[in-house]
CSV table of C-alpha atoms and ligand atoms in Angstrom, one decimal:
chain,number,residue,atom,x,y,z
E,1,UNK,CA,0.0,0.0,0.0
E,2,UNK,CA,1.3,3.5,-0.7
E,3,UNK,CA,1.5,5.9,2.2
E,4,UNK,CA,-1.6,7.8,0.9
E,5,UNK,CA,-3.7,4.7,0.7
E,6,UNK,CA,-2.6,3.6,4.2
E,7,UNK,CA,-3.6,7.0,5.6
E,8,UNK,CA,-7.0,6.9,4.0
E,9,UNK,CA,-7.6,3.4,5.1
E,10,UNK,CA,-6.6,4.2,8.7
E,11,UNK,CA,-8.8,7.3,8.8
E,12,UNK,CA,-11.8,5.4,7.4
E,13,UNK,CA,-11.3,2.5,9.9
E,14,UNK,CA,-11.0,5.0,12.8
E,15,UNK,CA,-14.2,6.7,11.8
E,16,UNK,CA,-16.1,3.5,11.3
E,17,UNK,CA,-15.1,2.0,14.7
E,18,UNK,CA,-16.0,5.2,16.4
E,19,UNK,CA,-19.4,5.7,15.0
E,20,UNK,CA,-20.6,2.2,14.9
E,21,UNK,CA,-22.7,1.4,18.0
E,22,UNK,CA,-20.5,-0.1,20.6
E,23,UNK,CA,-23.3,-1.5,22.8
E,24,UNK,CA,-23.3,-3.6,25.9
E,25,UNK,CA,-21.5,-6.9,25.4
E,26,UNK,CA,-24.5,-8.8,26.9
E,27,UNK,CA,-22.7,-12.0,27.9
E,28,UNK,CA,-25.2,-14.7,28.7
E,29,UNK,CA,-24.9,-16.0,32.2
E,30,UNK,CA,-25.9,-19.6,32.8
E,31,UNK,CA,-29.5,-19.4,32.0
E,32,UNK,CA,-30.0,-23.0,30.8
E,33,UNK,CA,-32.6,-23.3,28.1
E,34,UNK,CA,-34.2,-20.0,29.0
E,35,UNK,CA,-34.3,-17.7,26.0
E,36,UNK,CA,-33.0,-14.3,27.2
E,37,UNK,CA,-34.6,-11.4,25.3
E,38,UNK,CA,-32.0,-9.0,24.1
E,39,UNK,CA,-33.8,-5.6,24.2
E,40,UNK,CA,-32.8,-2.7,22.1
E,41,UNK,CA,-32.0,-0.2,24.9
E,42,UNK,CA,-32.1,3.5,24.2
E,43,UNK,CA,-28.8,4.0,25.9
E,44,UNK,CA,-26.8,1.5,23.8
E,45,UNK,CA,-24.4,2.7,21.1
E,46,UNK,CA,-22.1,5.7,20.7
E,47,UNK,CA,-25.1,8.1,20.4
E,48,UNK,CA,-27.3,6.4,23.0
E,49,UNK,CA,-29.0,8.4,25.7
E,50,UNK,CA,-31.4,7.4,28.5
E,51,UNK,CA,-35.0,7.3,27.6
E,52,UNK,CA,-36.1,10.0,30.2
E,53,UNK,CA,-39.8,9.1,30.2
E,54,UNK,CA,-39.0,5.5,30.8
E,55,UNK,CA,-36.5,6.2,33.5
E,56,UNK,CA,-39.0,8.5,35.2
E,57,UNK,CA,-41.6,5.7,35.3
E,58,UNK,CA,-38.8,3.4,36.4
E,59,UNK,CA,-38.2,5.6,39.5
E,60,UNK,CA,-41.9,5.3,40.3
E,61,UNK,CA,-41.5,1.5,40.1
E,62,UNK,CA,-38.4,1.5,42.3
E,63,UNK,CA,-40.1,3.8,44.8
E,64,UNK,CA,-43.4,1.9,45.0
E,65,UNK,CA,-42.2,-1.6,44.6
E,66,UNK,CA,-38.4,-2.3,45.0
E,67,UNK,CA,-37.6,0.3,47.7
E,68,UNK,CA,-39.2,-1.7,50.4
E,69,UNK,CA,-36.3,-4.2,50.2
E,70,UNK,CA,-33.5,-2.6,48.1
E,71,UNK,CA,-31.5,0.5,48.9
E,72,UNK,CA,-29.8,2.9,46.4
E,73,UNK,CA,-27.0,3.7,48.8
E,74,UNK,CA,-24.8,5.5,46.2
E,75,UNK,CA,-27.4,8.0,45.3
E,76,UNK,CA,-28.7,11.2,47.0
E,77,UNK,CA,-32.1,12.5,46.0
E,78,UNK,CA,-30.5,15.5,44.3
E,79,UNK,CA,-28.8,13.2,41.8
E,80,UNK,CA,-32.3,12.6,40.3
E,81,UNK,CA,-32.2,16.1,39.0
E,82,UNK,CA,-28.6,16.3,37.8
E,83,UNK,CA,-27.8,16.9,34.1
E,84,UNK,CA,-28.4,13.6,32.3
E,85,UNK,CA,-30.6,12.3,35.1
E,86,UNK,CA,-34.3,11.3,34.7
E,87,UNK,CA,-35.7,14.5,36.3
E,88,UNK,CA,-33.2,17.0,35.0
E,89,UNK,CA,-34.9,20.4,34.3
E,90,UNK,CA,-32.8,23.1,32.7
E,91,UNK,CA,-34.8,25.7,34.7
E,92,UNK,CA,-33.2,24.3,37.8
E,93,UNK,CA,-29.5,23.8,37.1
E,94,UNK,CA,-29.1,23.2,40.8
E,95,UNK,CA,-31.2,20.1,41.5
E,96,UNK,CA,-31.7,21.2,45.1
E,97,UNK,CA,-34.2,23.8,43.7
E,98,UNK,CA,-36.0,21.4,41.5
E,99,UNK,CA,-39.5,21.0,42.9
E,100,UNK,CA,-39.9,17.4,41.7
E,101,UNK,CA,-36.7,16.4,43.4
E,102,UNK,CA,-37.8,18.2,46.6
E,103,UNK,CA,-41.1,16.3,46.5
E,104,UNK,CA,-39.4,12.9,46.0
E,105,UNK,CA,-37.0,13.6,48.9
E,106,UNK,CA,-39.9,14.7,51.2
E,107,UNK,CA,-41.7,11.5,50.4
E,108,UNK,CA,-39.0,9.6,52.3
E,109,UNK,CA,-38.5,9.7,56.0
E,110,UNK,CA,-34.9,10.2,57.2
E,111,UNK,CA,-33.6,9.4,60.7
E,112,UNK,CA,-31.6,12.1,62.4
E,113,UNK,CA,-30.3,12.5,65.9
E,114,UNK,CA,-31.5,15.3,68.1
E,115,UNK,CA,-28.4,17.3,69.0
E,116,UNK,CA,-29.5,18.0,72.5
E,117,UNK,CA,-31.3,14.8,73.7
E,118,UNK,CA,-29.6,12.2,71.4
E,119,UNK,CA,-33.0,10.9,70.5
E,120,UNK,CA,-33.5,9.5,67.1
E,121,UNK,CA,-36.0,11.6,65.2
E,122,UNK,CA,-37.7,11.1,61.9
E,123,UNK,CA,-37.9,14.0,59.4
E,124,UNK,CA,-38.9,14.3,55.8
E,125,UNK,CA,-35.9,14.0,53.4
E,126,UNK,CA,-34.3,17.0,51.6
E,127,UNK,CA,-32.5,16.8,48.2
E,128,UNK,CA,-29.1,16.6,49.8
E,129,UNK,CA,-30.0,13.4,51.8
E,130,UNK,CA,-28.8,10.0,50.6
E,131,UNK,CA,-31.4,7.3,49.9
E,132,UNK,CA,-31.8,5.8,53.4
E,133,UNK,CA,-30.9,2.3,54.5
E,134,UNK,CA,-34.0,0.0,54.7
E,135,UNK,CA,-32.6,-2.4,57.3
E,136,UNK,CA,-30.3,-1.6,60.2
E,137,UNK,CA,-27.9,-4.3,59.2
E,138,UNK,CA,-27.4,-7.3,56.9
E,139,UNK,CA,-28.7,-9.8,59.5
E,140,UNK,CA,-31.9,-7.8,59.9
E,141,UNK,CA,-32.2,-7.7,56.1
E,142,UNK,CA,-31.8,-11.5,55.8
E,143,UNK,CA,-34.2,-12.1,58.7
E,144,UNK,CA,-36.9,-10.1,56.9
E,145,UNK,CA,-36.3,-11.9,53.6
E,146,UNK,CA,-36.3,-15.6,54.5
E,147,UNK,CA,-32.5,-15.7,54.5
E,148,UNK,CA,-32.0,-13.8,51.2
E,149,UNK,CA,-30.0,-10.6,51.2
E,150,UNK,CA,-31.5,-7.9,48.8
E,151,UNK,CA,-28.5,-6.4,47.2
E,152,UNK,CA,-28.1,-2.6,46.9
E,153,UNK,CA,-29.4,-1.6,43.4
E,154,UNK,CA,-27.5,1.6,42.7
E,155,UNK,CA,-24.9,-0.1,40.5
E,156,UNK,CA,-26.6,-3.5,39.9
E,157,UNK,CA,-26.7,-3.0,36.1
E,158,UNK,CA,-22.9,-2.7,36.0
E,159,UNK,CA,-22.4,-5.4,38.6
E,160,UNK,CA,-24.2,-8.2,36.8
E,161,UNK,CA,-22.9,-10.0,33.7
E,162,UNK,CA,-25.4,-9.2,31.0
E,163,UNK,CA,-26.2,-5.7,32.4
E,164,UNK,CA,-29.6,-4.3,31.6
E,165,UNK,CA,-30.7,-7.4,29.7
E,166,UNK,CA,-30.0,-9.6,32.7
E,167,UNK,CA,-32.0,-7.4,35.1
E,168,UNK,CA,-34.9,-7.1,32.6
E,169,UNK,CA,-35.0,-10.8,32.0
E,170,UNK,CA,-34.6,-11.7,35.7
E,171,UNK,CA,-37.8,-9.7,36.4
E,172,UNK,CA,-39.7,-11.5,33.7
E,173,UNK,CA,-38.4,-15.1,34.0
E,174,UNK,CA,-40.6,-16.0,37.0
E,175,UNK,CA,-43.2,-17.1,34.4
E,176,UNK,CA,-40.9,-19.9,33.1
E,177,UNK,CA,-42.0,-23.4,33.9
E,178,UNK,CA,-39.9,-25.2,36.5
E,179,UNK,CA,-38.2,-28.5,35.3
E,180,UNK,CA,-39.9,-31.5,37.0
E,181,UNK,CA,-36.7,-32.7,38.6
E,182,UNK,CA,-36.1,-29.5,40.5
E,183,UNK,CA,-37.2,-28.9,44.1
E,184,UNK,CA,-37.4,-25.4,45.5
E,185,UNK,CA,-36.3,-24.9,49.1
E,186,UNK,CA,-38.5,-22.8,51.5
E,187,UNK,CA,-38.7,-19.1,50.5
E,188,UNK,CA,-37.2,-19.7,47.1
E,189,UNK,CA,-38.8,-19.1,43.7
E,190,UNK,CA,-37.8,-20.7,40.4
E,191,UNK,CA,-36.1,-18.2,38.2
E,192,UNK,CA,-34.0,-19.6,35.3
E,193,UNK,CA,-32.1,-16.4,34.8
E,194,UNK,CA,-30.7,-16.5,38.3
E,195,UNK,CA,-27.6,-18.7,38.7
E,196,UNK,CA,-28.7,-22.1,39.9
E,197,UNK,CA,-32.3,-21.3,39.0
E,198,UNK,CA,-33.5,-20.4,42.5
E,199,UNK,CA,-34.0,-16.9,43.9
E,200,UNK,CA,-34.9,-15.7,47.4
E,201,UNK,CA,-37.1,-12.9,46.0
E,202,UNK,CA,-40.7,-13.5,45.2
E,203,UNK,CA,-41.8,-12.1,41.8
E,204,UNK,CA,-41.9,-8.4,42.6
E,205,UNK,CA,-44.0,-7.3,39.6
E,206,UNK,CA,-47.5,-8.1,38.6
E,207,UNK,CA,-49.9,-6.5,36.0
E,208,UNK,CA,-51.0,-3.0,37.0
E,209,UNK,CA,-49.0,-2.9,40.2
E,210,UNK,CA,-48.4,0.8,39.7
E,211,UNK,CA,-50.4,3.4,38.0
E,212,UNK,CA,-48.4,5.5,35.7
E,213,UNK,CA,-49.2,9.2,35.6
E,214,UNK,CA,-48.5,9.4,31.8
E,215,UNK,CA,-51.1,6.7,31.2
E,216,UNK,CA,-48.7,4.1,30.0
E,217,UNK,CA,-50.2,0.6,30.6
E,218,UNK,CA,-48.4,-1.0,33.5
E,219,UNK,CA,-47.7,-4.4,32.1
E,220,UNK,CA,-45.0,-6.5,33.7
E,221,UNK,CA,-42.8,-6.0,30.7
E,222,UNK,CA,-43.3,-2.3,30.8
E,223,UNK,CA,-42.5,-2.0,34.5
E,224,UNK,CA,-39.5,-4.3,34.1
E,225,UNK,CA,-38.1,-2.2,31.2
E,226,UNK,CA,-38.7,1.1,33.0
E,227,UNK,CA,-37.1,0.1,36.3
E,228,UNK,CA,-34.2,-1.3,34.3
E,229,UNK,CA,-33.8,1.9,32.4
E,230,UNK,CA,-33.8,3.8,35.7
E,231,UNK,CA,-31.2,1.4,37.2
E,232,UNK,CA,-29.0,1.7,34.1
E,233,UNK,CA,-29.0,5.4,34.7
E,234,UNK,CA,-28.1,5.0,38.4
E,235,UNK,CA,-25.3,2.6,37.5
E,236,UNK,CA,-23.8,5.1,35.1
E,237,UNK,CA,-25.2,8.6,35.7
E,238,UNK,CA,-22.4,10.4,33.7
E,239,UNK,CA,-22.8,8.3,30.6
E,240,UNK,CA,-24.4,11.0,28.5
E,241,UNK,CA,-21.7,13.6,29.3
E,242,UNK,CA,-19.0,11.0,28.7
E,243,UNK,CA,-20.4,10.0,25.3
E,244,UNK,CA,-20.8,13.6,24.1
E,245,UNK,CA,-17.3,14.5,25.3
E,246,UNK,CA,-16.0,11.4,23.4
E,247,UNK,CA,-17.8,12.4,20.2
E,248,UNK,CA,-16.5,15.9,20.4
E,249,UNK,CA,-13.0,14.6,20.8
E,250,UNK,CA,-13.4,12.3,17.8
E,251,UNK,CA,-14.7,15.2,15.7
E,252,UNK,CA,-11.8,17.3,16.8
E,253,UNK,CA,-9.3,14.6,15.9
E,254,UNK,CA,-10.9,14.0,12.6
E,255,UNK,CA,-10.8,17.6,11.6
E,256,UNK,CA,-7.2,17.8,12.9
E,257,UNK,CA,-6.3,14.7,10.8
E,258,UNK,CA,-7.8,16.4,7.6
E,259,UNK,CA,-5.9,19.6,8.3
E,260,UNK,CA,-2.7,17.7,8.9
E,261,UNK,CA,-3.2,15.8,5.6
E,262,UNK,CA,-3.5,19.0,3.6
E,263,UNK,CA,-0.6,20.7,5.3
E,264,UNK,CA,1.5,17.6,4.6
E,265,UNK,CA,0.6,17.7,0.9
E,266,UNK,CA,1.4,21.4,0.8
E,267,UNK,CA,4.8,21.2,2.6
E,268,UNK,CA,6.0,18.3,0.5
E,269,UNK,CA,4.5,19.3,-2.8
E,270,UNK,CA,7.8,20.2,-4.5
E,271,UNK,CA,9.8,17.3,-3.1
E,272,UNK,CA,10.3,14.2,-5.1
E,273,UNK,CA,9.4,11.2,-2.9
Y,1,HEC,C1,-39.9,-8.2,49.4
Y,1,HEC,C2,-38.5,-7.8,49.2
Y,1,HEC,C3,-38.1,-7.5,47.7
Y,1,HEC,C4,-38.7,-6.7,46.8
Y,1,HEC,C5,-40.0,-5.9,47.0
Y,1,HEC,C6,-37.8,-6.7,45.7
Y,1,HEC,N1,-36.8,-7.5,45.9
Y,1,HEC,FE1,-35.2,-7.8,44.6
Y,1,HEC,N2,-34.4,-9.1,45.9
Y,1,HEC,C7,-34.9,-9.4,47.2
Y,1,HEC,C8,-34.1,-10.4,47.8
Y,1,HEC,C9,-34.3,-11.1,49.2
Y,1,HEC,C10,-33.0,-10.7,46.9
Y,1,HEC,C11,-31.8,-11.7,47.0
Y,1,HEC,C12,-32.2,-12.9,46.2
Y,1,HEC,C13,-31.1,-14.0,46.3
Y,1,HEC,O1,-30.0,-13.8,46.7
Y,1,HEC,O2,-31.5,-15.2,46.0
Y,1,HEC,C14,-33.2,-9.9,45.7
Y,1,HEC,C15,-32.4,-9.8,44.6
Y,1,HEC,C16,-32.6,-9.0,43.6
Y,1,HEC,C17,-31.7,-8.8,42.5
Y,1,HEC,C18,-30.3,-9.5,42.3
Y,1,HEC,C19,-30.4,-10.8,41.6
Y,1,HEC,C20,-29.0,-11.4,41.4
Y,1,HEC,O3,-28.6,-11.5,40.3
Y,1,HEC,O4,-28.4,-11.6,42.5
Y,1,HEC,C21,-32.2,-7.8,41.6
Y,1,HEC,C22,-31.6,-7.3,40.4
Y,1,HEC,C23,-33.4,-7.4,42.2
Y,1,HEC,N3,-33.7,-8.1,43.4
Y,1,HEC,C24,-34.2,-6.4,41.6
Y,1,HEC,C25,-35.4,-6.0,42.2
Y,1,HEC,C26,-36.3,-5.0,41.5
Y,1,HEC,C27,-35.9,-4.3,40.3
Y,1,HEC,C28,-37.3,-4.9,42.3
Y,1,HEC,C29,-38.5,-4.0,42.1
Y,1,HEC,C30,-39.2,-4.2,40.9
Y,1,HEC,C31,-37.2,-5.8,43.5
Y,1,HEC,N4,-36.0,-6.5,43.3
Y,1,HEC,C32,-38.1,-5.9,44.5
Y,1,HEC,C33,-36.0,-8.9,47.8
Y,1,HEC,C34,-36.9,-8.0,47.1
């Protein structure tokens, strides 16, 4: 290949790899014969962003269903209103002023200690508070859940092989039929997506469990997709900023490469080579 051809080849290859969607490598965990559904998530690919309406509904599902057992310990309420977050509103660049965020925070009760008496008091949350713990410790969490420990959900989408597809399918797979030769221990449900096929969480979703304000029908699939979208955001809240910074960098480098190419041609134009 001549030098020119190599340069063109390299530039084209660079542009193609950058702009083709580099989605989640959804590695299948051991799901036996269960057919995992690979959803097309809005946040996959180089241009992917979170589907805000879905993530907003997902917060509702988390709040009304999952939050009785699962904490989001890495998040504060104000994170819900950050740039790139489900409830970001450009009128309130400081999420502490965002009325929705204030309402969500106030809907939780936070324990605080009275500075004078040392008594434990309950007060409504404010945006700066973290999502509170649900159980005082792991033993109490297990005792309330038949021995199972509900994991923190803030980074669960990143923590599980298969990411969003895994969480989505886990929530739907309770319907699958249990093989005849399998016996479930007490407090366990059959779930072929879970390693070993048994899970210490009863199916958390059922038709119309929540009532969406935007009128979206609350099917099990819809709630599973929405809560997964929300949890994908909480696992990677800076994704949108990172992707747009990455794209700007690639654009800059591409323009720089073109300029360098022309200056190279010009500088060397009278030289035999
Ligand atoms: C009544 C309590 C309870 C509720 C409500 C609940 N879970 Fe769980 N969840 C658990 C327990 C207990 C476990 C641990 C299961 C185990 O280790 O076998 C668990 C485990 C999980 C896991 C981890 C599975 C794994 O791969 O280890 C995910 C993800 C999860 N729950 C998501 C959710 C979502 C999303 C909701 C709301 C739609 C929800 N849960 C509602 C109790 C609950």
